[in-house]
Amino acid sequence: MIKTLNKQLTHCESDLQAHMDLVATLEASLTDSERNLRKARMQSNELAKERDSYQQQCTGLRMQLAEAQREVTNVRKSVVEEKMSLERSLEEERKAKERARAQLDSRMEELTRRKSKFVCL
């Protein structure tokens, strides 16, 4: 009976040692997993900060783009208005030249008539 108990004790001790080894392995695995989880959380936080930074940068760039588009629109409008003003000025100048030309032609005709009257006399 003592032999049987010794065998059982040996068997229980070996089972205990196996379980202790398994517990140690599981504890080491848990420690590794916890360490990896902390690293993953840190990386996640860093990525979230980077994402927020990029979102802010994107918002700033969108605002700059909108401002640039408004500026381009204003410049185009200004150019169109200036072009129309220049065209009006050019048209007025052309009409003034035509009037001056007509007056000059009229004077020339009058001078030619007077000249021909003097020639006839």
Coordinates of C-alpha atoms in Angstrom, one line a residue:
M1 CA 0.0 0.0 0.0
I2 CA 2.9 2.4 0.7
K3 CA 4.3 1.7 -2.7
T4 CA 0.9 2.6 -4.3
L5 CA 0.7 5.8 -2.2
N6 CA 4.3 6.6 -3.2
K7 CA 3.5 6.1 -6.8
Q8 CA 0.4 8.2 -6.4
L9 CA 2.5 10.9 -4.6
T10 CA 5.1 10.8 -7.4
H11 CA 2.4 11.0 -10.0
C12 CA 0.7 13.9 -8.2
E13 CA 4.0 15.7 -7.8
S14 CA 4.8 15.2 -11.5
D15 CA 1.3 16.5 -12.3
L16 CA 1.8 19.4 -9.9
Q17 CA 5.1 20.2 -11.5
A18 CA 3.5 20.0 -15.0
H19 CA 0.7 22.3 -13.8
M20 CA 3.2 24.7 -12.2
D21 CA 5.2 24.8 -15.5
L22 CA 2.0 25.4 -17.4
V23 CA 1.0 28.2 -15.0
A24 CA 4.5 29.7 -15.4
T25 CA 4.2 29.5 -19.2
L26 CA 0.7 31.0 -19.1
E27 CA 1.9 33.8 -16.8
A28 CA 4.8 34.6 -19.1
S29 CA 2.5 34.5 -22.1
L30 CA 0.1 36.9 -20.2
T31 CA 3.0 39.2 -19.4
D32 CA 4.0 39.3 -23.0
S33 CA 0.4 39.9 -24.1
E34 CA 0.0 42.7 -21.6
R35 CA 3.3 44.3 -22.8
N36 CA 2.2 43.9 -26.5
L37 CA -1.2 45.4 -25.5
R38 CA 0.5 48.5 -23.9
K39 CA 2.7 48.9 -27.0
A40 CA -0.4 48.6 -29.3
R41 CA -2.3 51.2 -27.2
M42 CA 0.7 53.6 -27.3
Q43 CA 0.9 53.1 -31.1
S44 CA -2.9 53.7 -31.3
N45 CA -2.6 56.9 -29.3
E46 CA 0.3 58.1 -31.5
L47 CA -1.7 57.3 -34.7
A48 CA -4.7 59.1 -33.3
K49 CA -2.6 62.2 -32.6
E50 CA -1.1 62.0 -36.1
R51 CA -4.6 61.6 -37.6
D52 CA -5.8 64.6 -35.7
S53 CA -2.8 66.6 -36.9
Y54 CA -3.6 65.6 -40.5
Q55 CA -7.2 66.5 -40.1
Q56 CA -6.3 70.0 -38.8
Q57 CA -3.8 70.4 -41.6
C58 CA -6.5 69.3 -44.1
T59 CA -9.0 71.7 -42.6
G60 CA -6.4 74.5 -42.9
L61 CA -5.6 73.6 -46.5
R62 CA -9.3 73.6 -47.4
M63 CA -9.7 77.0 -45.9
Q64 CA -6.7 78.2 -47.9
L65 CA -8.2 76.7 -51.0
A66 CA -11.5 78.4 -50.4
E67 CA -9.8 81.7 -49.9
A68 CA -7.7 81.2 -53.0
Q69 CA -10.8 80.4 -55.0
R70 CA -12.6 83.5 -53.7
E71 CA -9.6 85.5 -54.6
V72 CA -9.4 84.1 -58.1
T73 CA -13.2 84.8 -58.5
N74 CA -12.6 88.4 -57.4
V75 CA -9.7 88.8 -59.7
R76 CA -11.6 87.4 -62.7
K77 CA -14.5 89.7 -61.9
S78 CA -12.1 92.7 -61.6
V79 CA -10.4 91.8 -64.9
V80 CA -13.8 91.5 -66.6
E81 CA -14.9 94.9 -65.2
E82 CA -11.6 96.5 -66.2
K83 CA -11.9 95.0 -69.7
M84 CA -15.4 96.4 -70.1
S85 CA -14.2 99.8 -68.8
L86 CA -11.3 99.8 -71.3
E87 CA -13.6 98.7 -74.1
R88 CA -16.0 101.6 -73.3
S89 CA -13.1 104.0 -73.1
L90 CA -11.7 102.7 -76.4
E91 CA -15.2 103.0 -78.0
E92 CA -15.6 106.5 -76.7
E93 CA -12.1 107.4 -78.0
R94 CA -13.0 105.9 -81.4
K95 CA -16.2 107.9 -81.6
A96 CA -14.4 111.1 -80.6
K97 CA -11.8 110.4 -83.4
E98 CA -14.6 109.8 -85.8
R99 CA -16.3 113.1 -84.8
A100 CA -12.9 114.9 -85.1
R101 CA -12.4 113.3 -88.5
A102 CA -15.9 114.3 -89.6
Q103 CA -15.3 117.9 -88.4
L104 CA -11.9 118.0 -90.2
D105 CA -13.5 116.6 -93.4
S106 CA -16.3 119.2 -93.1
R107 CA -13.8 122.0 -92.7
M108 CA -11.7 120.7 -95.6
E109 CA -14.8 120.7 -97.8
E110 CA -15.7 124.2 -96.7
L111 CA -12.1 125.4 -97.4
T112 CA -12.2 123.8 -100.8
R113 CA -15.6 125.5 -101.6
R114 CA -14.1 128.9 -100.5
K115 CA -11.0 128.2 -102.5
S116 CA -13.0 127.4 -105.5
K117 CA -15.1 130.7 -105.0
F118 CA -11.9 132.7 -104.9
V119 CA -10.6 131.0 -108.0
C120 CA -13.8 131.8 -109.9
L121 CA -13.6 135.4 -108.9

